[in-house]
Amino acid sequence: MIADESNKPSALSLRKVAEAQLVKTSLAEISSRPVEELLHELRVHQIELEMQNEALRQTQLALGESRDRYIDLYEFAPVGYLTLTVDGMIAEINLTAVTLLGCKRSKLMHKSLRMLVIADDQDRWVRHFMAARKLEVPSSVELEMRRGDGKVFYAQLDCVGNATTVRITLSDITQRKLIEDELRIAAAAFSSHNGMMITNPEGVIQRVNPAFTQLTGYTASDAIGKTPAILQSDRQDSLFYQQMWETLKEKGCWQGEIWNKRKSGQLYAEMLTITAIYSSEQRITHYVGSFTDITQKKEADAEIHRLAYYDPLTKLANRRLLQDRLGHAIAVAARSALFGALFFIDLDHFKALNDTRGHDVGDLLLVDVAQRLQENIRENDTVARQGGDEFVVLMEGLGNTANEAAVLAAQLGDKLHTALAAPFNLKGYEYYCKTSIGVGLFHAQDSVEGLFKHADLALYQAKTSGGDRLRFFDPAMQDALEQRSILEAALRKVVALKQLRLYYQPQLDATHQVVGVEALVRWQHPQHGVVLPEEFIPLAEDTGLILPIGRWVIETACEQIRKWEGDGLASGLKIAVNVSAVQFHQPDFVAQVQRILVASGANPARLKLELTESMLLENMKDTIAKMQAIKELGVFFSMDDFGTGYSSLSYLAQLPLEQLKIDKSFVRNISRSKNDESIVCAIITLGLGLKMTVIAEGVETEVQRVFLAMHGCHEYQGNLFSRPLPLPELEAFLKRT
Ligand code: C2E
Ligand code: MG
Ligand code: MG
């Protein structure tokens, strides 16, 4: 009988089978059978017994291996195993537990486990152990235990016991405890009063805390899955956010103040800190944003600022802020080289209003005045209230020269004066307010104190000379401005009153033949006599009065051309007329010229328009088109004062010009300045190259004429031949030559 591996019979049972077999074979049978047969049978039994013994040995071997494996598993298990006696002594301990406890096995055996627990936890352990002995179901406890080297670690003990022993599984949970601690701390931080949100690296919100909801109005379900853009207000531009992200990527954190929007739409200011969280591979895994609402603090700061720098009644800047701004304005003026102006504005008879109508009404007026002033200044100007009924306006960037600035300041001051002159409605009471204004101009070198004094003095003068007026600090400037306004008023009527005259200055060719005249306007003033164009053309250009004046000049010149037709001496002359930039840039200028030509019946070929370089630079395409259209009418063009502007030569070639006129400043310097002589020569060469005639103006001496002639100049105009003449004298001149 051969037993298979899985079903090996034990040695004992085999023996019993053999004996049973032998018993069955009765003695009778034995005696009746031959001896050989009996011996053979015994032999067979013997072999069977040997086989049974071998099977037994194999089984014992397997058992031994299995025991070793068990011991390995026990000793080197990932957790510690201990068996305690009922009184808590260590009866058995595996190698893992020995290693965890950091002691030799011999020192641990038969020792109370309690002694390895730290003093604070010993009571708890004893109570747990007693319970585990009775329970017979597993129970677990966490304790701090001390290793052989004195270090403490967190242990988890899973115990199962009975009346005789308690078996314990021991694991080191220090790492888990630390993580739990951190989590607890993080959770506590997350539930703080600061609003918090956690986003993924793409900025999508993953978590928000209750304070976030409280501050923004967005619940967790509102916010999660969205980006912080839901909070965005338009107070910061895209550049701000771009820089924020750059800092975050570079430094891993960003902090700053930011205006955001609550779910309700209300704006609020927050102090925000964003921190990037990195993985162990230094990849950003999250961003944590933490913020506090600083709106109230901001408002409080603003209120403090308002109280310190603004007038509570009118909400205008107060004297202190004005002084700051003025100091700043002077510094800016130093850099820009532009003038500014300070206006002191005082309400005439304010005291009387206060006394008769009461302070409430007085206050109303002050508030209304403040408002009107603000409505009538430019964006960057400052209005302030000095106190009482005194207001101050600060204007910057008024011009390069004192005169220019004074003109502009006078205009802006008049505007304020007029705005305040309209009636005020003070609780149904119509009040006419008169104001005195003192103006001080300032420039780089002025001081704040000095300037206040100037404006104040000017205001005093405005008041003492009757009030309801504007006065400048500088008496010369004041005079000039007054002259100017008188002149302007008179100039308005100059055409209607027929006070303009045309003088004509002859233009001669190389053979001293008069080929044309330049019409130069004069103002025949009833009191001042003949006024030269230099004194009124700039003002006329500034005020737009050049338009009617310029039209009159072209009309008069054309009528003269018409009158000279058939005149033996003058019929071949061209009349050159000066055209101002403002005049030329009128949209209907071409049509105007055409209308005048038609109305007068003048031959267009006798009319020449003098333009200056600077006016042509303004809008080249339009300019060229206009000149072309006028040229098609048959009219010619001359470039006046040539050499003083900045014409580009390539551009010059595109213009339909017939003539270049060398400016008199170069002609004057012939034989005095080599440079200017070179310029004169260059202009002549240029004119010849561009197939234009060249005329020199302001020729006063024979030397100048000879120089010009030697270099090929075509025509001449100047006092050497004749100064500008009234018509009768010109006609006499023509007869003489
Ligand atoms: P402009 O067009 O360059 O006129 C030439 C100026 O030089 C004229 O001054 C003339 O009197 C002056 N002049 C002529 N010969 C001599 C000379 O030998 N020596 C000196 N030193 N000066 C001489 P005027 O008449 O006082 O005119 C001055 C400027 O006023 C003109 O300069 C022109 O730009 C402008 N102007 C004159 N009439 C008109 C006009 O009807 N309309 C416009 N828009 N401007 C005019
Ligand atoms: Mg001219
Ligand atoms: Mg000129």
PDB file of N, CA and C in Angstrom, residues 203-286:
ATOM      1  N   GLY A 203      -5.296  77.624 -10.787  1.00  0.00           N
ATOM      2  CA  GLY A 203      -6.059  78.704 -10.169  1.00  0.00           C
ATOM      3  C   GLY A 203      -7.535  78.364  -9.977  1.00  0.00           C
ATOM      4  N   VAL A 204      -7.891  77.106 -10.125  1.00  0.00           N
ATOM      5  CA  VAL A 204      -9.296  76.724  -9.909  1.00  0.00           C
ATOM      6  C   VAL A 204      -9.483  76.433  -8.423  1.00  0.00           C
ATOM      7  N   ILE A 205     -10.506  77.051  -7.841  1.00  0.00           N
ATOM      8  CA  ILE A 205     -10.705  76.947  -6.388  1.00  0.00           C
ATOM      9  C   ILE A 205     -11.102  75.520  -6.003  1.00  0.00           C
ATOM     10  N   GLN A 206     -10.383  74.979  -4.986  1.00  0.00           N
ATOM     11  CA  GLN A 206     -10.647  73.626  -4.511  1.00  0.00           C
ATOM     12  C   GLN A 206     -11.381  73.648  -3.173  1.00  0.00           C
ATOM     13  N   ARG A 207     -10.995  74.591  -2.341  1.00  0.00           N
ATOM     14  CA  ARG A 207     -11.613  74.677  -1.009  1.00  0.00           C
ATOM     15  C   ARG A 207     -11.665  76.119  -0.571  1.00  0.00           C
ATOM     16  N   VAL A 208     -12.684  76.462   0.204  1.00  0.00           N
ATOM     17  CA  VAL A 208     -12.731  77.780   0.843  1.00  0.00           C
ATOM     18  C   VAL A 208     -13.161  77.552   2.288  1.00  0.00           C
ATOM     19  N   ASN A 209     -12.844  78.481   3.165  1.00  0.00           N
ATOM     20  CA  ASN A 209     -13.224  78.284   4.569  1.00  0.00           C
ATOM     21  C   ASN A 209     -14.464  79.138   4.893  1.00  0.00           C
ATOM     22  N   PRO A 210     -15.042  78.937   6.062  1.00  0.00           N
ATOM     23  CA  PRO A 210     -16.264  79.691   6.393  1.00  0.00           C
ATOM     24  C   PRO A 210     -16.037  81.217   6.368  1.00  0.00           C
ATOM     25  N   ALA A 211     -14.827  81.655   6.769  1.00  0.00           N
ATOM     26  CA  ALA A 211     -14.574  83.103   6.762  1.00  0.00           C
ATOM     27  C   ALA A 211     -14.608  83.648   5.340  1.00  0.00           C
ATOM     28  N   PHE A 212     -14.180  82.844   4.380  1.00  0.00           N
ATOM     29  CA  PHE A 212     -14.239  83.251   2.974  1.00  0.00           C
ATOM     30  C   PHE A 212     -15.692  83.570   2.606  1.00  0.00           C
ATOM     31  N   THR A 213     -16.580  82.662   2.987  1.00  0.00           N
ATOM     32  CA  THR A 213     -17.994  82.841   2.677  1.00  0.00           C
ATOM     33  C   THR A 213     -18.534  84.097   3.368  1.00  0.00           C
ATOM     34  N   GLN A 214     -18.112  84.246   4.623  1.00  0.00           N
ATOM     35  CA  GLN A 214     -18.582  85.401   5.378  1.00  0.00           C
ATOM     36  C   GLN A 214     -18.128  86.718   4.727  1.00  0.00           C
ATOM     37  N   LEU A 215     -16.880  86.745   4.237  1.00  0.00           N
ATOM     38  CA  LEU A 215     -16.329  87.998   3.711  1.00  0.00           C
ATOM     39  C   LEU A 215     -16.778  88.277   2.277  1.00  0.00           C
ATOM     40  N   THR A 216     -16.906  87.217   1.476  1.00  0.00           N
ATOM     41  CA  THR A 216     -17.185  87.457   0.056  1.00  0.00           C
ATOM     42  C   THR A 216     -18.648  87.245  -0.302  1.00  0.00           C
ATOM     43  N   GLY A 217     -19.361  86.490   0.554  1.00  0.00           N
ATOM     44  CA  GLY A 217     -20.746  86.173   0.216  1.00  0.00           C
ATOM     45  C   GLY A 217     -20.884  84.931  -0.643  1.00  0.00           C
ATOM     46  N   TYR A 218     -19.761  84.396  -1.127  1.00  0.00           N
ATOM     47  CA  TYR A 218     -19.819  83.178  -1.947  1.00  0.00           C
ATOM     48  C   TYR A 218     -19.693  81.951  -1.050  1.00  0.00           C
ATOM     49  N   THR A 219     -20.637  81.007  -1.165  1.00  0.00           N
ATOM     50  CA  THR A 219     -20.537  79.769  -0.400  1.00  0.00           C
ATOM     51  C   THR A 219     -19.503  78.876  -1.072  1.00  0.00           C
ATOM     52  N   ALA A 220     -19.176  77.773  -0.358  1.00  0.00           N
ATOM     53  CA  ALA A 220     -18.194  76.838  -0.934  1.00  0.00           C
ATOM     54  C   ALA A 220     -18.692  76.334  -2.279  1.00  0.00           C
ATOM     55  N   SER A 221     -19.982  76.006  -2.376  1.00  0.00           N
ATOM     56  CA  SER A 221     -20.443  75.458  -3.652  1.00  0.00           C
ATOM     57  C   SER A 221     -20.493  76.521  -4.749  1.00  0.00           C
ATOM     58  N   ASP A 222     -20.646  77.802  -4.346  1.00  0.00           N
ATOM     59  CA  ASP A 222     -20.543  78.886  -5.344  1.00  0.00           C
ATOM     60  C   ASP A 222     -19.139  78.937  -5.919  1.00  0.00           C
ATOM     61  N   ALA A 223     -18.154  78.783  -5.006  1.00  0.00           N
ATOM     62  CA  ALA A 223     -16.776  79.122  -5.368  1.00  0.00           C
ATOM     63  C   ALA A 223     -15.991  77.950  -5.954  1.00  0.00           C
ATOM     64  N   ILE A 224     -16.223  76.756  -5.412  1.00  0.00           N
ATOM     65  CA  ILE A 224     -15.390  75.618  -5.837  1.00  0.00           C
ATOM     66  C   ILE A 224     -15.624  75.325  -7.321  1.00  0.00           C
ATOM     67  N   GLY A 225     -14.524  75.160  -8.014  1.00  0.00           N
ATOM     68  CA  GLY A 225     -14.603  74.907  -9.462  1.00  0.00           C
ATOM     69  C   GLY A 225     -14.459  76.186 -10.277  1.00  0.00           C
ATOM     70  N   LYS A 226     -14.640  77.352  -9.616  1.00  0.00           N
ATOM     71  CA  LYS A 226     -14.446  78.636 -10.322  1.00  0.00           C
ATOM     72  C   LYS A 226     -13.024  79.133 -10.045  1.00  0.00           C
ATOM     73  N   THR A 227     -12.674  80.252 -10.660  1.00  0.00           N
ATOM     74  CA  THR A 227     -11.376  80.853 -10.347  1.00  0.00           C
ATOM     75  C   THR A 227     -11.632  82.109  -9.516  1.00  0.00           C
ATOM     76  N   PRO A 228     -10.591  82.640  -8.863  1.00  0.00           N
ATOM     77  CA  PRO A 228     -10.785  83.849  -8.046  1.00  0.00           C
ATOM     78  C   PRO A 228     -11.277  85.039  -8.870  1.00  0.00           C
ATOM     79  N   ALA A 229     -11.338  84.887 -10.201  1.00  0.00           N
ATOM     80  CA  ALA A 229     -11.856  85.976 -11.037  1.00  0.00           C
ATOM     81  C   ALA A 229     -13.292  86.346 -10.667  1.00  0.00           C
ATOM     82  N   ILE A 230     -14.000  85.445  -9.993  1.00  0.00           N
ATOM     83  CA  ILE A 230     -15.378  85.783  -9.576  1.00  0.00           C
ATOM     84  C   ILE A 230     -15.379  86.993  -8.632  1.00  0.00           C
ATOM     85  N   LEU A 231     -14.212  87.225  -7.991  1.00  0.00           N
ATOM     86  CA  LEU A 231     -14.123  88.330  -7.021  1.00  0.00           C
ATOM     87  C   LEU A 231     -13.612  89.617  -7.656  1.00  0.00           C
ATOM     88  N   GLN A 232     -13.135  89.482  -8.901  1.00  0.00           N
ATOM     89  CA  GLN A 232     -12.403  90.599  -9.515  1.00  0.00           C
ATOM     90  C   GLN A 232     -13.240  91.870  -9.666  1.00  0.00           C
ATOM     91  N   SER A 233     -12.637  93.001  -9.259  1.00  0.00           N
ATOM     92  CA  SER A 233     -13.264  94.306  -9.520  1.00  0.00           C
ATOM     93  C   SER A 233     -12.443  94.948 -10.625  1.00  0.00           C
ATOM     94  N   ASP A 234     -12.922  96.072 -11.169  1.00  0.00           N
ATOM     95  CA  ASP A 234     -12.116  96.684 -12.234  1.00  0.00           C
ATOM     96  C   ASP A 234     -11.169  97.742 -11.680  1.00  0.00           C
ATOM     97  N   ARG A 235     -10.933  97.691 -10.352  1.00  0.00           N
ATOM     98  CA  ARG A 235     -10.021  98.681  -9.750  1.00  0.00           C
ATOM     99  C   ARG A 235      -8.561  98.422 -10.158  1.00  0.00           C
ATOM    100  N   GLN A 236      -8.231  97.162 -10.461  1.00  0.00           N
ATOM    101  CA  GLN A 236      -6.863  96.855 -10.873  1.00  0.00           C
ATOM    102  C   GLN A 236      -6.888  96.508 -12.356  1.00  0.00           C
ATOM    103  N   ASP A 237      -5.842  96.921 -13.068  1.00  0.00           N
ATOM    104  CA  ASP A 237      -5.819  96.602 -14.498  1.00  0.00           C
ATOM    105  C   ASP A 237      -5.121  95.259 -14.709  1.00  0.00           C
ATOM    106  N   SER A 238      -5.120  94.823 -15.981  1.00  0.00           N
ATOM    107  CA  SER A 238      -4.584  93.493 -16.265  1.00  0.00           C
ATOM    108  C   SER A 238      -3.092  93.426 -15.939  1.00  0.00           C
ATOM    109  N   LEU A 239      -2.421  94.563 -16.046  1.00  0.00           N
ATOM    110  CA  LEU A 239      -0.979  94.585 -15.746  1.00  0.00           C
ATOM    111  C   LEU A 239      -0.739  94.196 -14.280  1.00  0.00           C
ATOM    112  N   PHE A 240      -1.626  94.671 -13.397  1.00  0.00           N
ATOM    113  CA  PHE A 240      -1.507  94.363 -11.973  1.00  0.00           C
ATOM    114  C   PHE A 240      -1.518  92.849 -11.758  1.00  0.00           C
ATOM    115  N   TYR A 241      -2.513  92.187 -12.375  1.00  0.00           N
ATOM    116  CA  TYR A 241      -2.631  90.742 -12.171  1.00  0.00           C
ATOM    117  C   TYR A 241      -1.454  90.003 -12.802  1.00  0.00           C
ATOM    118  N   GLN A 242      -1.013  90.530 -13.939  1.00  0.00           N
ATOM    119  CA  GLN A 242       0.117  89.906 -14.632  1.00  0.00           C
ATOM    120  C   GLN A 242       1.353  89.935 -13.719  1.00  0.00           C
ATOM    121  N   GLN A 243       1.588  91.104 -13.094  1.00  0.00           N
ATOM    122  CA  GLN A 243       2.755  91.230 -12.217  1.00  0.00           C
ATOM    123  C   GLN A 243       2.606  90.349 -10.989  1.00  0.00           C
ATOM    124  N   MET A 244       1.358  90.226 -10.490  1.00  0.00           N
ATOM    125  CA  MET A 244       1.109  89.390  -9.330  1.00  0.00           C
ATOM    126  C   MET A 244       1.496  87.936  -9.631  1.00  0.00           C
ATOM    127  N   TRP A 245       1.063  87.450 -10.779  1.00  0.00           N
ATOM    128  CA  TRP A 245       1.369  86.063 -11.136  1.00  0.00           C
ATOM    129  C   TRP A 245       2.859  85.861 -11.377  1.00  0.00           C
ATOM    130  N   GLU A 246       3.492  86.872 -11.945  1.00  0.00           N
ATOM    131  CA  GLU A 246       4.940  86.756 -12.179  1.00  0.00           C
ATOM    132  C   GLU A 246       5.676  86.619 -10.851  1.00  0.00           C
ATOM    133  N   THR A 247       5.303  87.476  -9.874  1.00  0.00           N
ATOM    134  CA  THR A 247       5.936  87.415  -8.554  1.00  0.00           C
ATOM    135  C   THR A 247       5.685  86.051  -7.918  1.00  0.00           C
ATOM    136  N   LEU A 248       4.449  85.564  -8.030  1.00  0.00           N
ATOM    137  CA  LEU A 248       4.097  84.276  -7.438  1.00  0.00           C
ATOM    138  C   LEU A 248       4.940  83.155  -8.013  1.00  0.00           C
ATOM    139  N   LYS A 249       5.085  83.166  -9.332  1.00  0.00           N
ATOM    140  CA  LYS A 249       5.837  82.083  -9.975  1.00  0.00           C
ATOM    141  C   LYS A 249       7.305  82.171  -9.602  1.00  0.00           C
ATOM    142  N   GLU A 250       7.786  83.415  -9.475  1.00  0.00           N
ATOM    143  CA  GLU A 250       9.214  83.613  -9.220  1.00  0.00           C
ATOM    144  C   GLU A 250       9.551  83.372  -7.743  1.00  0.00           C
ATOM    145  N   LYS A 251       8.742  83.975  -6.846  1.00  0.00           N
ATOM    146  CA  LYS A 251       9.112  83.938  -5.427  1.00  0.00           C
ATOM    147  C   LYS A 251       8.274  82.959  -4.611  1.00  0.00           C
ATOM    148  N   GLY A 252       7.189  82.462  -5.185  1.00  0.00           N
ATOM    149  CA  GLY A 252       6.366  81.514  -4.437  1.00  0.00           C
ATOM    150  C   GLY A 252       5.378  82.180  -3.512  1.00  0.00           C
ATOM    151  N   CYS A 253       5.417  83.503  -3.410  1.00  0.00           N
ATOM    152  CA  CYS A 253       4.390  84.159  -2.603  1.00  0.00           C
ATOM    153  C   CYS A 253       4.186  85.591  -3.074  1.00  0.00           C
ATOM    154  N   TRP A 254       3.030  86.133  -2.739  1.00  0.00           N
ATOM    155  CA  TRP A 254       2.696  87.513  -3.112  1.00  0.00           C
ATOM    156  C   TRP A 254       1.852  88.097  -2.001  1.00  0.00           C
ATOM    157  N   GLN A 255       2.097  89.362  -1.693  1.00  0.00           N
ATOM    158  CA  GLN A 255       1.257  90.018  -0.697  1.00  0.00           C
ATOM    159  C   GLN A 255       0.943  91.438  -1.160  1.00  0.00           C
ATOM    160  N   GLY A 256      -0.259  91.855  -0.938  1.00  0.00           N
ATOM    161  CA  GLY A 256      -0.594  93.221  -1.309  1.00  0.00           C
ATOM    162  C   GLY A 256      -2.054  93.536  -1.042  1.00  0.00           C
ATOM    163  N   GLU A 257      -2.383  94.813  -1.249  1.00  0.00           N
ATOM    164  CA  GLU A 257      -3.775  95.249  -1.089  1.00  0.00           C
ATOM    165  C   GLU A 257      -4.463  95.143  -2.429  1.00  0.00           C
ATOM    166  N   ILE A 258      -5.706  94.767  -2.375  1.00  0.00           N
ATOM    167  CA  ILE A 258      -6.419  94.574  -3.637  1.00  0.00           C
ATOM    168  C   ILE A 258      -7.903  94.870  -3.399  1.00  0.00           C
ATOM    169  N   TRP A 259      -8.517  95.478  -4.413  1.00  0.00           N
ATOM    170  CA  TRP A 259      -9.957  95.744  -4.307  1.00  0.00           C
ATOM    171  C   TRP A 259     -10.687  94.613  -5.011  1.00  0.00           C
ATOM    172  N   ASN A 260     -11.597  93.952  -4.279  1.00  0.00           N
ATOM    173  CA  ASN A 260     -12.388  92.874  -4.861  1.00  0.00           C
ATOM    174  C   ASN A 260     -13.866  93.188  -4.732  1.00  0.00           C
ATOM    175  N   LYS A 261     -14.671  92.290  -5.307  1.00  0.00           N
ATOM    176  CA  LYS A 261     -16.114  92.530  -5.320  1.00  0.00           C
ATOM    177  C   LYS A 261     -16.812  91.373  -4.625  1.00  0.00           C
ATOM    178  N   ARG A 262     -17.705  91.706  -3.678  1.00  0.00           N
ATOM    179  CA  ARG A 262     -18.472  90.639  -3.019  1.00  0.00           C
ATOM    180  C   ARG A 262     -19.552  90.135  -3.967  1.00  0.00           C
ATOM    181  N   LYS A 263     -20.181  89.034  -3.576  1.00  0.00           N
ATOM    182  CA  LYS A 263     -21.241  88.468  -4.415  1.00  0.00           C
ATOM    183  C   LYS A 263     -22.353  89.496  -4.614  1.00  0.00           C
ATOM    184  N   SER A 264     -22.547  90.342  -3.598  1.00  0.00           N
ATOM    185  CA  SER A 264     -23.599  91.360  -3.673  1.00  0.00           C
ATOM    186  C   SER A 264     -23.246  92.489  -4.640  1.00  0.00           C
ATOM    187  N   GLY A 265     -21.977  92.498  -5.126  1.00  0.00           N
ATOM    188  CA  GLY A 265     -21.560  93.565  -6.034  1.00  0.00           C
ATOM    189  C   GLY A 265     -20.808  94.669  -5.315  1.00  0.00           C
ATOM    190  N   GLN A 266     -20.855  94.625  -3.979  1.00  0.00           N
ATOM    191  CA  GLN A 266     -20.189  95.675  -3.195  1.00  0.00           C
ATOM    192  C   GLN A 266     -18.669  95.490  -3.258  1.00  0.00           C
ATOM    193  N   LEU A 267     -17.965  96.595  -3.408  1.00  0.00           N
ATOM    194  CA  LEU A 267     -16.508  96.523  -3.458  1.00  0.00           C
ATOM    195  C   LEU A 267     -15.946  96.483  -2.043  1.00  0.00           C
ATOM    196  N   TYR A 268     -14.843  95.819  -1.844  1.00  0.00           N
ATOM    197  CA  TYR A 268     -14.164  95.837  -0.547  1.00  0.00           C
ATOM    198  C   TYR A 268     -12.674  95.703  -0.776  1.00  0.00           C
ATOM    199  N   ALA A 269     -11.923  96.224   0.194  1.00  0.00           N
ATOM    200  CA  ALA A 269     -10.458  96.148   0.082  1.00  0.00           C
ATOM    201  C   ALA A 269      -9.974  95.000   0.950  1.00  0.00           C
ATOM    202  N   GLU A 270      -9.045  94.226   0.457  1.00  0.00           N
ATOM    203  CA  GLU A 270      -8.495  93.161   1.284  1.00  0.00           C
ATOM    204  C   GLU A 270      -6.981  93.183   1.238  1.00  0.00           C
ATOM    205  N   MET A 271      -6.402  92.685   2.346  1.00  0.00           N
ATOM    206  CA  MET A 271      -4.958  92.475   2.373  1.00  0.00           C
ATOM    207  C   MET A 271      -4.791  90.989   2.082  1.00  0.00           C
ATOM    208  N   LEU A 272      -4.179  90.701   0.979  1.00  0.00           N
ATOM    209  CA  LEU A 272      -4.153  89.321   0.487  1.00  0.00           C
ATOM    210  C   LEU A 272      -2.732  88.773   0.493  1.00  0.00           C
ATOM    211  N   THR A 273      -2.601  87.531   0.974  1.00  0.00           N
ATOM    212  CA  THR A 273      -1.318  86.836   0.872  1.00  0.00           C
ATOM    213  C   THR A 273      -1.559  85.551   0.096  1.00  0.00           C
ATOM    214  N   ILE A 274      -0.802  85.341  -0.944  1.00  0.00           N
ATOM    215  CA  ILE A 274      -0.939  84.091  -1.697  1.00  0.00           C
ATOM    216  C   ILE A 274       0.374  83.325  -1.568  1.00  0.00           C
ATOM    217  N   THR A 275       0.260  82.065  -1.219  1.00  0.00           N
ATOM    218  CA  THR A 275       1.470  81.253  -1.055  1.00  0.00           C
ATOM    219  C   THR A 275       1.353  80.023  -1.938  1.00  0.00           C
ATOM    220  N   ALA A 276       2.427  79.714  -2.639  1.00  0.00           N
ATOM    221  CA  ALA A 276       2.426  78.511  -3.477  1.00  0.00           C
ATOM    222  C   ALA A 276       2.848  77.324  -2.623  1.00  0.00           C
ATOM    223  N   ILE A 277       2.198  76.170  -2.825  1.00  0.00           N
ATOM    224  CA  ILE A 277       2.563  74.949  -2.111  1.00  0.00           C
ATOM    225  C   ILE A 277       3.263  74.040  -3.121  1.00  0.00           C
ATOM    226  N   TYR A 278       4.437  73.533  -2.732  1.00  0.00           N
ATOM    227  CA  TYR A 278       5.228  72.719  -3.662  1.00  0.00           C
ATOM    228  C   TYR A 278       5.213  71.244  -3.267  1.00  0.00           C
ATOM    229  N   SER A 279       5.313  70.384  -4.272  1.00  0.00           N
ATOM    230  CA  SER A 279       5.473  68.957  -4.002  1.00  0.00           C
ATOM    231  C   SER A 279       6.945  68.711  -3.710  1.00  0.00           C
ATOM    232  N   SER A 280       7.270  67.458  -3.279  1.00  0.00           N
ATOM    233  CA  SER A 280       8.675  67.163  -2.992  1.00  0.00           C
ATOM    234  C   SER A 280       9.523  67.283  -4.254  1.00  0.00           C
ATOM    235  N   GLU A 281       8.865  67.232  -5.424  1.00  0.00           N
ATOM    236  CA  GLU A 281       9.633  67.407  -6.682  1.00  0.00           C
ATOM    237  C   GLU A 281       9.670  68.878  -7.097  1.00  0.00           C
ATOM    238  N   GLN A 282       9.317  69.757  -6.180  1.00  0.00           N
ATOM    239  CA  GLN A 282       9.361  71.200  -6.435  1.00  0.00           C
ATOM    240  C   GLN A 282       8.354  71.648  -7.495  1.00  0.00           C
ATOM    241  N   ARG A 283       7.287  70.884  -7.661  1.00  0.00           N
ATOM    242  CA  ARG A 283       6.217  71.328  -8.549  1.00  0.00           C
ATOM    243  C   ARG A 283       5.134  71.979  -7.721  1.00  0.00           C
ATOM    244  N   ILE A 284       4.549  73.067  -8.270  1.00  0.00           N
ATOM    245  CA  ILE A 284       3.476  73.722  -7.510  1.00  0.00           C
ATOM    246  C   ILE A 284       2.243  72.825  -7.536  1.00  0.00           C
ATOM    247  N   THR A 285       1.738  72.507  -6.364  1.00  0.00           N
ATOM    248  CA  THR A 285       0.545  71.653  -6.321  1.00  0.00           C
ATOM    249  C   THR A 285      -0.705  72.469  -5.995  1.00  0.00           C
ATOM    250  N   HIS A 286      -0.533  73.531  -5.219  1.00  0.00           N
ATOM    251  CA  HIS A 286      -1.675  74.357  -4.830  1.00  0.00           C
ATOM    252  C   HIS A 286      -1.234  75.793  -4.604  1.00  0.00           C
TER     253      HIS A 286
END
